[in-house]
GROMACS .gro file of C-alpha atoms in nm:
model
  390
    1UNK     CA    1   4.265  12.135  -5.498
    2UNK     CA    2   4.322  12.357  -5.193
    3UNK     CA    3   4.038  12.369  -4.950
    4UNK     CA    4   4.001  12.735  -4.848
    5UNK     CA    5   3.884  12.688  -4.491
    6UNK     CA    6   4.037  12.752  -4.153
    7UNK     CA    7   4.152  12.410  -4.024
    8UNK     CA    8   4.147  12.516  -3.662
    9UNK     CA    9   3.838  12.408  -3.465
   10UNK     CA   10   3.593  12.686  -3.403
   11UNK     CA   11   3.620  12.683  -3.024
   12UNK     CA   12   3.994  12.772  -3.050
   13UNK     CA   13   3.984  13.042  -3.318
   14UNK     CA   14   3.981  13.322  -3.065
   15UNK     CA   15   4.319  13.202  -2.931
   16UNK     CA   16   4.616  13.293  -3.143
   17UNK     CA   17   4.971  13.361  -3.043
   18UNK     CA   18   4.980  13.458  -2.682
   19UNK     CA   19   5.053  13.821  -2.591
   20UNK     CA   20   5.350  13.702  -2.387
   21UNK     CA   21   5.517  13.555  -2.696
   22UNK     CA   22   5.439  13.868  -2.902
   23UNK     CA   23   5.577  14.107  -2.644
   24UNK     CA   24   5.887  13.898  -2.578
   25UNK     CA   25   5.955  13.872  -2.954
   26UNK     CA   26   5.912  14.250  -2.977
   27UNK     CA   27   6.167  14.308  -2.697
   28UNK     CA   28   6.417  14.065  -2.853
   29UNK     CA   29   6.377  14.221  -3.194
   30UNK     CA   30   6.417  14.579  -3.087
   31UNK     CA   31   6.641  14.551  -2.781
   32UNK     CA   32   6.376  14.697  -2.552
   33UNK     CA   33   6.375  14.634  -2.177
   34UNK     CA   34   6.144  14.342  -2.130
   35UNK     CA   35   5.919  14.374  -1.823
   36UNK     CA   36   5.641  14.175  -1.999
   37UNK     CA   37   5.673  13.803  -1.962
   38UNK     CA   38   5.708  13.679  -1.606
   39UNK     CA   39   6.035  13.488  -1.604
   40UNK     CA   40   6.342  13.567  -1.393
   41UNK     CA   41   6.668  13.668  -1.564
   42UNK     CA   42   6.881  13.486  -1.306
   43UNK     CA   43   6.905  13.111  -1.226
   44UNK     CA   44   6.782  12.920  -0.927
   45UNK     CA   45   7.001  12.778  -0.650
   46UNK     CA   46   7.326  12.633  -0.784
   47UNK     CA   47   7.296  12.299  -0.599
   48UNK     CA   48   6.945  12.250  -0.748
   49UNK     CA   49   7.081  12.295  -1.101
   50UNK     CA   50   7.375  12.061  -1.025
   51UNK     CA   51   7.133  11.797  -0.894
   52UNK     CA   52   6.957  11.796  -1.237
   53UNK     CA   53   7.295  11.759  -1.409
   54UNK     CA   54   7.389  11.478  -1.177
   55UNK     CA   55   7.063  11.300  -1.246
   56UNK     CA   56   7.127  11.323  -1.625
   57UNK     CA   57   7.479  11.193  -1.587
   58UNK     CA   58   7.360  10.925  -1.350
   59UNK     CA   59   7.123  10.779  -1.610
   60UNK     CA   60   6.783  10.925  -1.522
   61UNK     CA   61   6.706  10.977  -1.889
   62UNK     CA   62   6.422  10.740  -1.966
   63UNK     CA   63   6.052  10.751  -1.887
   64UNK     CA   64   5.983  10.798  -1.512
   65UNK     CA   65   5.667  10.655  -1.361
   66UNK     CA   66   5.352  10.817  -1.502
   67UNK     CA   67   5.238  10.967  -1.169
   68UNK     CA   68   5.587  11.104  -1.105
   69UNK     CA   69   5.906  10.979  -0.940
   70UNK     CA   70   5.835  10.858  -0.585
   71UNK     CA   71   6.083  11.095  -0.426
   72UNK     CA   72   5.915  11.403  -0.575
   73UNK     CA   73   5.563  11.288  -0.481
   74UNK     CA   74   5.693  11.229  -0.128
   75UNK     CA   75   5.862  11.575  -0.121
   76UNK     CA   76   5.536  11.739  -0.235
   77UNK     CA   77   5.338  11.560   0.027
   78UNK     CA   78   5.588  11.656   0.295
   79UNK     CA   79   5.578  12.020   0.173
   80UNK     CA   80   5.199  12.039   0.200
   81UNK     CA   81   5.202  11.882   0.542
   82UNK     CA   82   5.492  12.083   0.684
   83UNK     CA   83   5.381  12.416   0.551
   84UNK     CA   84   5.005  12.398   0.566
   85UNK     CA   85   4.910  12.097   0.782
   86UNK     CA   86   4.750  11.918   0.486
   87UNK     CA   87   4.810  11.547   0.475
   88UNK     CA   88   4.830  11.375   0.135
   89UNK     CA   89   4.928  11.018   0.052
   90UNK     CA   90   5.208  11.045  -0.205
   91UNK     CA   91   5.102  10.718  -0.361
   92UNK     CA   92   4.758  10.813  -0.473
   93UNK     CA   93   4.700  11.185  -0.383
   94UNK     CA   94   4.992  11.352  -0.563
   95UNK     CA   95   5.038  11.366  -0.945
   96UNK     CA   96   5.339  11.524  -1.115
   97UNK     CA   97   5.266  11.725  -1.434
   98UNK     CA   98   5.444  11.919  -1.705
   99UNK     CA   99   5.417  12.246  -1.516
  100UNK     CA  100   5.107  12.397  -1.366
  101UNK     CA  101   4.958  12.474  -1.713
  102UNK     CA  102   4.931  12.109  -1.793
  103UNK     CA  103   4.795  12.037  -1.444
  104UNK     CA  104   4.515  12.294  -1.504
  105UNK     CA  105   4.443  12.162  -1.854
  106UNK     CA  106   4.434  11.798  -1.747
  107UNK     CA  107   4.212  11.888  -1.449
  108UNK     CA  108   3.958  12.080  -1.648
  109UNK     CA  109   3.950  11.832  -1.933
  110UNK     CA  110   3.895  11.555  -1.678
  111UNK     CA  111   3.628  11.726  -1.469
  112UNK     CA  112   3.420  11.932  -1.714
  113UNK     CA  113   3.160  11.795  -1.951
  114UNK     CA  114   3.058  11.992  -2.260
  115UNK     CA  115   2.846  12.292  -2.147
  116UNK     CA  116   2.959  12.286  -1.782
  117UNK     CA  117   3.038  12.631  -1.640
  118UNK     CA  118   3.363  12.736  -1.480
  119UNK     CA  119   3.365  13.036  -1.257
  120UNK     CA  120   3.691  13.219  -1.291
  121UNK     CA  121   3.815  13.550  -1.158
  122UNK     CA  122   3.916  13.808  -1.419
  123UNK     CA  123   4.176  13.921  -1.494
  124UNK     CA  124   4.307  13.567  -1.538
  125UNK     CA  125   4.614  13.403  -1.684
  126UNK     CA  126   4.532  13.374  -2.053
  127UNK     CA  127   4.565  12.998  -2.072
  128UNK     CA  128   4.257  12.957  -1.847
  129UNK     CA  129   4.022  13.078  -2.121
  130UNK     CA  130   4.187  12.853  -2.387
  131UNK     CA  131   4.169  12.549  -2.154
  132UNK     CA  132   3.806  12.608  -2.069
  133UNK     CA  133   3.730  12.628  -2.439
  134UNK     CA  134   3.925  12.312  -2.511
  135UNK     CA  135   3.716  12.133  -2.249
  136UNK     CA  136   3.397  12.251  -2.423
  137UNK     CA  137   3.305  12.435  -2.102
  138UNK     CA  138   3.178  12.786  -2.054
  139UNK     CA  139   3.362  13.047  -1.853
  140UNK     CA  140   3.170  13.268  -1.609
  141UNK     CA  141   3.404  13.553  -1.513
  142UNK     CA  142   3.382  13.745  -1.191
  143UNK     CA  143   3.572  14.074  -1.205
  144UNK     CA  144   3.836  14.173  -0.951
  145UNK     CA  145   3.828  14.553  -0.908
  146UNK     CA  146   4.042  14.793  -0.706
  147UNK     CA  147   3.918  14.845  -0.354
  148UNK     CA  148   4.156  15.087  -0.191
  149UNK     CA  149   4.499  14.986  -0.319
  150UNK     CA  150   4.438  14.615  -0.393
  151UNK     CA  151   4.205  14.415  -0.613
  152UNK     CA  152   3.913  14.205  -0.473
  153UNK     CA  153   3.575  14.076  -0.576
  154UNK     CA  154   3.214  14.156  -0.491
  155UNK     CA  155   3.065  13.861  -0.305
  156UNK     CA  156   2.723  13.931  -0.468
  157UNK     CA  157   2.876  13.912  -0.814
  158UNK     CA  158   3.044  13.585  -0.727
  159UNK     CA  159   2.725  13.433  -0.596
  160UNK     CA  160   2.532  13.550  -0.907
  161UNK     CA  161   2.792  13.376  -1.137
  162UNK     CA  162   2.710  13.031  -0.988
  163UNK     CA  163   2.426  12.850  -1.170
  164UNK     CA  164   2.295  12.500  -1.186
  165UNK     CA  165   2.546  12.437  -1.465
  166UNK     CA  166   2.851  12.543  -1.262
  167UNK     CA  167   3.098  12.261  -1.217
  168UNK     CA  168   3.392  12.425  -1.048
  169UNK     CA  169   3.557  12.750  -0.939
  170UNK     CA  170   3.903  12.812  -1.072
  171UNK     CA  171   4.101  13.015  -0.825
  172UNK     CA  172   4.446  13.172  -0.850
  173UNK     CA  173   4.608  13.304  -0.533
  174UNK     CA  174   4.859  13.471  -0.508
  175UNK     CA  175   4.695  13.617  -0.807
  176UNK     CA  176   4.849  13.687  -1.153
  177UNK     CA  177   4.827  13.969  -1.271
  178UNK     CA  178   4.679  14.176  -0.988
  179UNK     CA  179   4.923  14.070  -0.715
  180UNK     CA  180   4.633  14.010  -0.472
  181UNK     CA  181   4.665  13.740  -0.209
  182UNK     CA  182   4.313  13.634  -0.117
  183UNK     CA  183   4.243  13.671   0.251
  184UNK     CA  184   4.102  13.403   0.469
  185UNK     CA  185   3.773  13.594   0.476
  186UNK     CA  186   3.760  13.610   0.094
  187UNK     CA  187   3.841  13.240   0.068
  188UNK     CA  188   3.562  13.158   0.312
  189UNK     CA  189   3.312  13.323   0.081
  190UNK     CA  190   3.438  13.103  -0.203
  191UNK     CA  191   3.436  12.791   0.020
  192UNK     CA  192   3.082  12.860   0.130
  193UNK     CA  193   2.966  12.857  -0.236
  194UNK     CA  194   3.157  12.536  -0.303
  195UNK     CA  195   3.001  12.361  -0.008
  196UNK     CA  196   2.654  12.498  -0.075
  197UNK     CA  197   2.645  12.407  -0.447
  198UNK     CA  198   2.866  12.098  -0.432
  199UNK     CA  199   3.141  12.263  -0.648
  200UNK     CA  200   3.505  12.167  -0.693
  201UNK     CA  201   3.774  12.420  -0.624
  202UNK     CA  202   4.069  12.414  -0.864
  203UNK     CA  203   4.347  12.626  -0.717
  204UNK     CA  204   4.648  12.762  -0.899
  205UNK     CA  205   4.905  12.826  -0.619
  206UNK     CA  206   5.230  12.863  -0.818
  207UNK     CA  207   5.328  13.178  -0.634
  208UNK     CA  208   5.262  13.026  -0.295
  209UNK     CA  209   5.610  13.123  -0.156
  210UNK     CA  210   5.621  13.471  -0.315
  211UNK     CA  211   5.417  13.686  -0.080
  212UNK     CA  212   5.520  14.023   0.069
  213UNK     CA  213   5.479  14.238   0.380
  214UNK     CA  214   5.356  13.942   0.585
  215UNK     CA  215   5.068  13.855   0.350
  216UNK     CA  216   4.970  13.492   0.419
  217UNK     CA  217   4.895  13.245   0.146
  218UNK     CA  218   4.605  13.032   0.277
  219UNK     CA  219   4.533  12.721   0.062
  220UNK     CA  220   4.152  12.689   0.031
  221UNK     CA  221   4.195  12.320   0.103
  222UNK     CA  222   4.278  12.407   0.463
  223UNK     CA  223   3.927  12.548   0.524
  224UNK     CA  224   3.658  12.325   0.676
  225UNK     CA  225   3.514  12.075   0.428
  226UNK     CA  226   3.736  12.190   0.146
  227UNK     CA  227   4.019  11.936   0.134
  228UNK     CA  228   3.789  11.671  -0.019
  229UNK     CA  229   3.664  11.903  -0.293
  230UNK     CA  230   3.988  12.078  -0.390
  231UNK     CA  231   4.242  12.005  -0.660
  232UNK     CA  232   4.540  12.217  -0.562
  233UNK     CA  233   4.811  12.293  -0.821
  234UNK     CA  234   5.162  12.425  -0.779
  235UNK     CA  235   5.501  12.397  -0.951
  236UNK     CA  236   5.874  12.448  -0.919
  237UNK     CA  237   5.913  12.720  -1.183
  238UNK     CA  238   5.832  13.031  -0.980
  239UNK     CA  239   5.946  12.888  -0.644
  240UNK     CA  240   6.301  12.806  -0.767
  241UNK     CA  241   6.335  13.046  -1.062
  242UNK     CA  242   6.344  12.752  -1.305
  243UNK     CA  243   6.041  12.839  -1.524
  244UNK     CA  244   6.187  12.644  -1.816
  245UNK     CA  245   6.181  12.316  -1.622
  246UNK     CA  246   5.802  12.284  -1.644
  247UNK     CA  247   5.768  12.066  -1.344
  248UNK     CA  248   5.438  12.090  -1.157
  249UNK     CA  249   5.197  11.881  -0.950
  250UNK     CA  250   4.846  11.843  -0.815
  251UNK     CA  251   4.742  11.733  -0.470
  252UNK     CA  252   4.389  11.610  -0.435
  253UNK     CA  253   4.173  11.322  -0.313
  254UNK     CA  254   4.234  10.995  -0.492
  255UNK     CA  255   3.921  11.018  -0.712
  256UNK     CA  256   4.039  11.348  -0.855
  257UNK     CA  257   4.397  11.226  -0.903
  258UNK     CA  258   4.268  10.921  -1.089
  259UNK     CA  259   4.050  11.140  -1.313
  260UNK     CA  260   4.325  11.389  -1.390
  261UNK     CA  261   4.583  11.117  -1.455
  262UNK     CA  262   4.347  10.948  -1.700
  263UNK     CA  263   4.363  11.261  -1.912
  264UNK     CA  264   4.721  11.355  -1.844
  265UNK     CA  265   4.863  11.014  -1.952
  266UNK     CA  266   4.722  11.083  -2.301
  267UNK     CA  267   4.871  11.429  -2.325
  268UNK     CA  268   5.231  11.400  -2.213
  269UNK     CA  269   5.229  11.066  -2.028
  270UNK     CA  270   5.505  11.186  -1.794
  271UNK     CA  271   5.765  11.457  -1.756
  272UNK     CA  272   6.137  11.507  -1.719
  273UNK     CA  273   6.293  11.257  -1.482
  274UNK     CA  274   6.611  11.468  -1.405
  275UNK     CA  275   6.412  11.779  -1.321
  276UNK     CA  276   6.173  11.579  -1.101
  277UNK     CA  277   6.465  11.449  -0.893
  278UNK     CA  278   6.615  11.799  -0.867
  279UNK     CA  279   6.284  11.951  -0.753
  280UNK     CA  280   6.246  11.678  -0.491
  281UNK     CA  281   6.587  11.786  -0.361
  282UNK     CA  282   6.488  12.153  -0.373
  283UNK     CA  283   6.164  12.108  -0.174
  284UNK     CA  284   6.363  11.947   0.097
  285UNK     CA  285   6.687  12.146   0.099
  286UNK     CA  286   6.658  12.488  -0.071
  287UNK     CA  287   6.372  12.663   0.108
  288UNK     CA  288   6.623  12.901   0.272
  289UNK     CA  289   6.720  13.009  -0.082
  290UNK     CA  290   6.347  13.053  -0.160
  291UNK     CA  291   6.300  13.281   0.145
  292UNK     CA  292   6.602  13.493   0.039
  293UNK     CA  293   6.452  13.514  -0.313
  294UNK     CA  294   6.118  13.619  -0.165
  295UNK     CA  295   6.295  13.901   0.025
  296UNK     CA  296   6.484  14.009  -0.281
  297UNK     CA  297   6.163  14.017  -0.489
  298UNK     CA  298   5.994  14.237  -0.229
  299UNK     CA  299   6.279  14.484  -0.268
  300UNK     CA  300   6.249  14.462  -0.645
  301UNK     CA  301   5.875  14.526  -0.622
  302UNK     CA  302   5.942  14.839  -0.418
  303UNK     CA  303   6.216  14.952  -0.661
  304UNK     CA  304   5.993  14.921  -0.965
  305UNK     CA  305   5.689  15.062  -0.796
  306UNK     CA  306   5.882  15.377  -0.714
  307UNK     CA  307   5.986  15.409  -1.075
  308UNK     CA  308   5.628  15.361  -1.198
  309UNK     CA  309   5.508  15.626  -0.958
  310UNK     CA  310   5.786  15.868  -1.055
  311UNK     CA  311   5.677  15.836  -1.417
  312UNK     CA  312   5.328  15.965  -1.333
  313UNK     CA  313   5.144  15.630  -1.336
  314UNK     CA  314   4.949  15.496  -1.038
  315UNK     CA  315   5.081  15.160  -0.922
  316UNK     CA  316   4.847  14.928  -0.722
  317UNK     CA  317   4.966  14.745  -0.416
  318UNK     CA  318   5.117  14.395  -0.490
  319UNK     CA  319   5.091  14.142  -0.203
  320UNK     CA  320   5.255  13.862  -0.404
  321UNK     CA  321   5.370  13.719  -0.742
  322UNK     CA  322   5.611  13.880  -0.987
  323UNK     CA  323   5.387  14.165  -1.098
  324UNK     CA  324   5.272  14.523  -1.038
  325UNK     CA  325   4.962  14.660  -1.202
  326UNK     CA  326   4.960  15.026  -1.294
  327UNK     CA  327   4.674  15.261  -1.384
  328UNK     CA  328   4.759  15.456  -1.700
  329UNK     CA  329   4.489  15.717  -1.677
  330UNK     CA  330   4.693  15.982  -1.490
  331UNK     CA  331   4.900  16.017  -1.810
  332UNK     CA  332   4.590  16.059  -2.024
  333UNK     CA  333   4.573  15.701  -2.160
  334UNK     CA  334   4.263  15.484  -2.138
  335UNK     CA  335   4.364  15.182  -2.355
  336UNK     CA  336   4.633  14.956  -2.226
  337UNK     CA  337   4.727  14.816  -2.567
  338UNK     CA  338   4.774  15.163  -2.705
  339UNK     CA  339   4.981  15.259  -2.401
  340UNK     CA  340   5.209  14.955  -2.448
  341UNK     CA  341   5.271  15.042  -2.810
  342UNK     CA  342   5.353  15.406  -2.721
  343UNK     CA  343   5.572  15.298  -2.429
  344UNK     CA  344   5.771  15.071  -2.658
  345UNK     CA  345   5.807  15.340  -2.926
  346UNK     CA  346   5.898  15.627  -2.695
  347UNK     CA  347   6.078  15.451  -2.409
  348UNK     CA  348   6.193  15.113  -2.536
  349UNK     CA  349   6.015  14.930  -2.254
  350UNK     CA  350   5.786  14.629  -2.315
  351UNK     CA  351   5.498  14.550  -2.068
  352UNK     CA  352   5.173  14.365  -2.094
  353UNK     CA  353   4.831  14.532  -2.148
  354UNK     CA  354   4.605  14.391  -1.872
  355UNK     CA  355   4.302  14.398  -2.092
  356UNK     CA  356   4.417  14.068  -2.256
  357UNK     CA  357   4.335  13.897  -1.921
  358UNK     CA  358   3.969  14.011  -1.918
  359UNK     CA  359   3.642  13.931  -2.087
  360UNK     CA  360   3.502  14.271  -1.986
  361UNK     CA  361   3.645  14.617  -2.039
  362UNK     CA  362   3.739  14.654  -1.679
  363UNK     CA  363   4.108  14.606  -1.749
  364UNK     CA  364   4.141  14.860  -2.028
  365UNK     CA  365   4.325  15.123  -1.816
  366UNK     CA  366   4.574  14.896  -1.659
  367UNK     CA  367   4.914  14.742  -1.763
  368UNK     CA  368   5.122  14.478  -1.597
  369UNK     CA  369   5.491  14.523  -1.513
  370UNK     CA  370   5.713  14.227  -1.419
  371UNK     CA  371   5.971  14.294  -1.144
  372UNK     CA  372   6.142  13.949  -1.143
  373UNK     CA  373   6.446  14.101  -1.310
  374UNK     CA  374   6.796  14.209  -1.204
  375UNK     CA  375   6.807  14.546  -1.029
  376UNK     CA  376   6.998  14.707  -1.311
  377UNK     CA  377   6.727  14.603  -1.558
  378UNK     CA  378   6.461  14.751  -1.331
  379UNK     CA  379   6.660  15.071  -1.287
  380UNK     CA  380   6.707  15.099  -1.666
  381UNK     CA  381   6.333  15.058  -1.720
  382UNK     CA  382   6.248  15.308  -1.450
  383UNK     CA  383   6.481  15.567  -1.608
  384UNK     CA  384   6.306  15.522  -1.943
  385UNK     CA  385   5.944  15.527  -1.827
  386UNK     CA  386   5.907  15.907  -1.807
  387UNK     CA  387   5.956  15.926  -2.181
  388UNK     CA  388   5.604  15.787  -2.231
  389UNK     CA  389   5.447  16.110  -2.096
  390UNK     CA  390   5.272  16.316  -2.368
   0.00000   0.00000   0.00000
């Protein structure tokens, strides 16, 4: 007899196929220009790729150490020290993960008890909500809203979101999807709350190298009293344009690393040995390539922003990441999902409705464009965009 019930646990029933997968499948099926999912359409540095191939041919094909290969942990520690002045012991303060997503999942599963509250800034990367639900925790969103030409938060709203049940603040900067890079002053407000309420800061810094116009990425761990209460997360995917490698890491005090590794070892145990060795090489030898890529992305941002503006939409300023947010109301639209459907039908361009990143309705009139594409793809999309006008 068939039991006619939904086998999926209740806490996960709100999370079906991600909008990224849906929009990418739509673009593939119809041949539309895909400015939806944030992955580059060109490869990373050639020597980095060859290093992975050499590692495979050299026999690095079995389980690496659970915490990560020593050379990558050492490279991550050197990167944090050289770039930010943050000292971490590679032996017990660095943990390699299967991308940043697993790092975030392992961290929240390790640190949150059922019913604990997680303060998170909306819009947020959609996996945050699913991971918080998996942990049995409760999300407390604080809305980022346009202030001038960039998104920021209201300090009073942030303070009101912290309750006696708050366990941690989950922070993403440079921020997907708004493109905001939190200023030192904004980070000080967050740090003050962490210190006052004994909260942990979990920071998603995967776009740390991809900032524009002199915007500075400041890790919150560099602020007074924050290193010992911060779990910092980054990865190779965005830095080196190898999003399919899924090689990430956390840097944190030993007690947090031990907690996260306790969970992580029962999820994936470890991750790709060849990619770890290649990323270790990249962090030491390919940062000039990364800087050239950052410069190229700034130009691509400007190229796409001009096309968005020419089509009658209002782009907001992007300080970092792969993305530009655009306000659709100048063309008479108020619902991002409806706009995305019309844009696909009329213009053959796929983008992401920003509302999927929100709990509130604050994101309804915005859509997210990805500019991490070849110039000719951006130009093709920009030429098509005016077709969406009524």
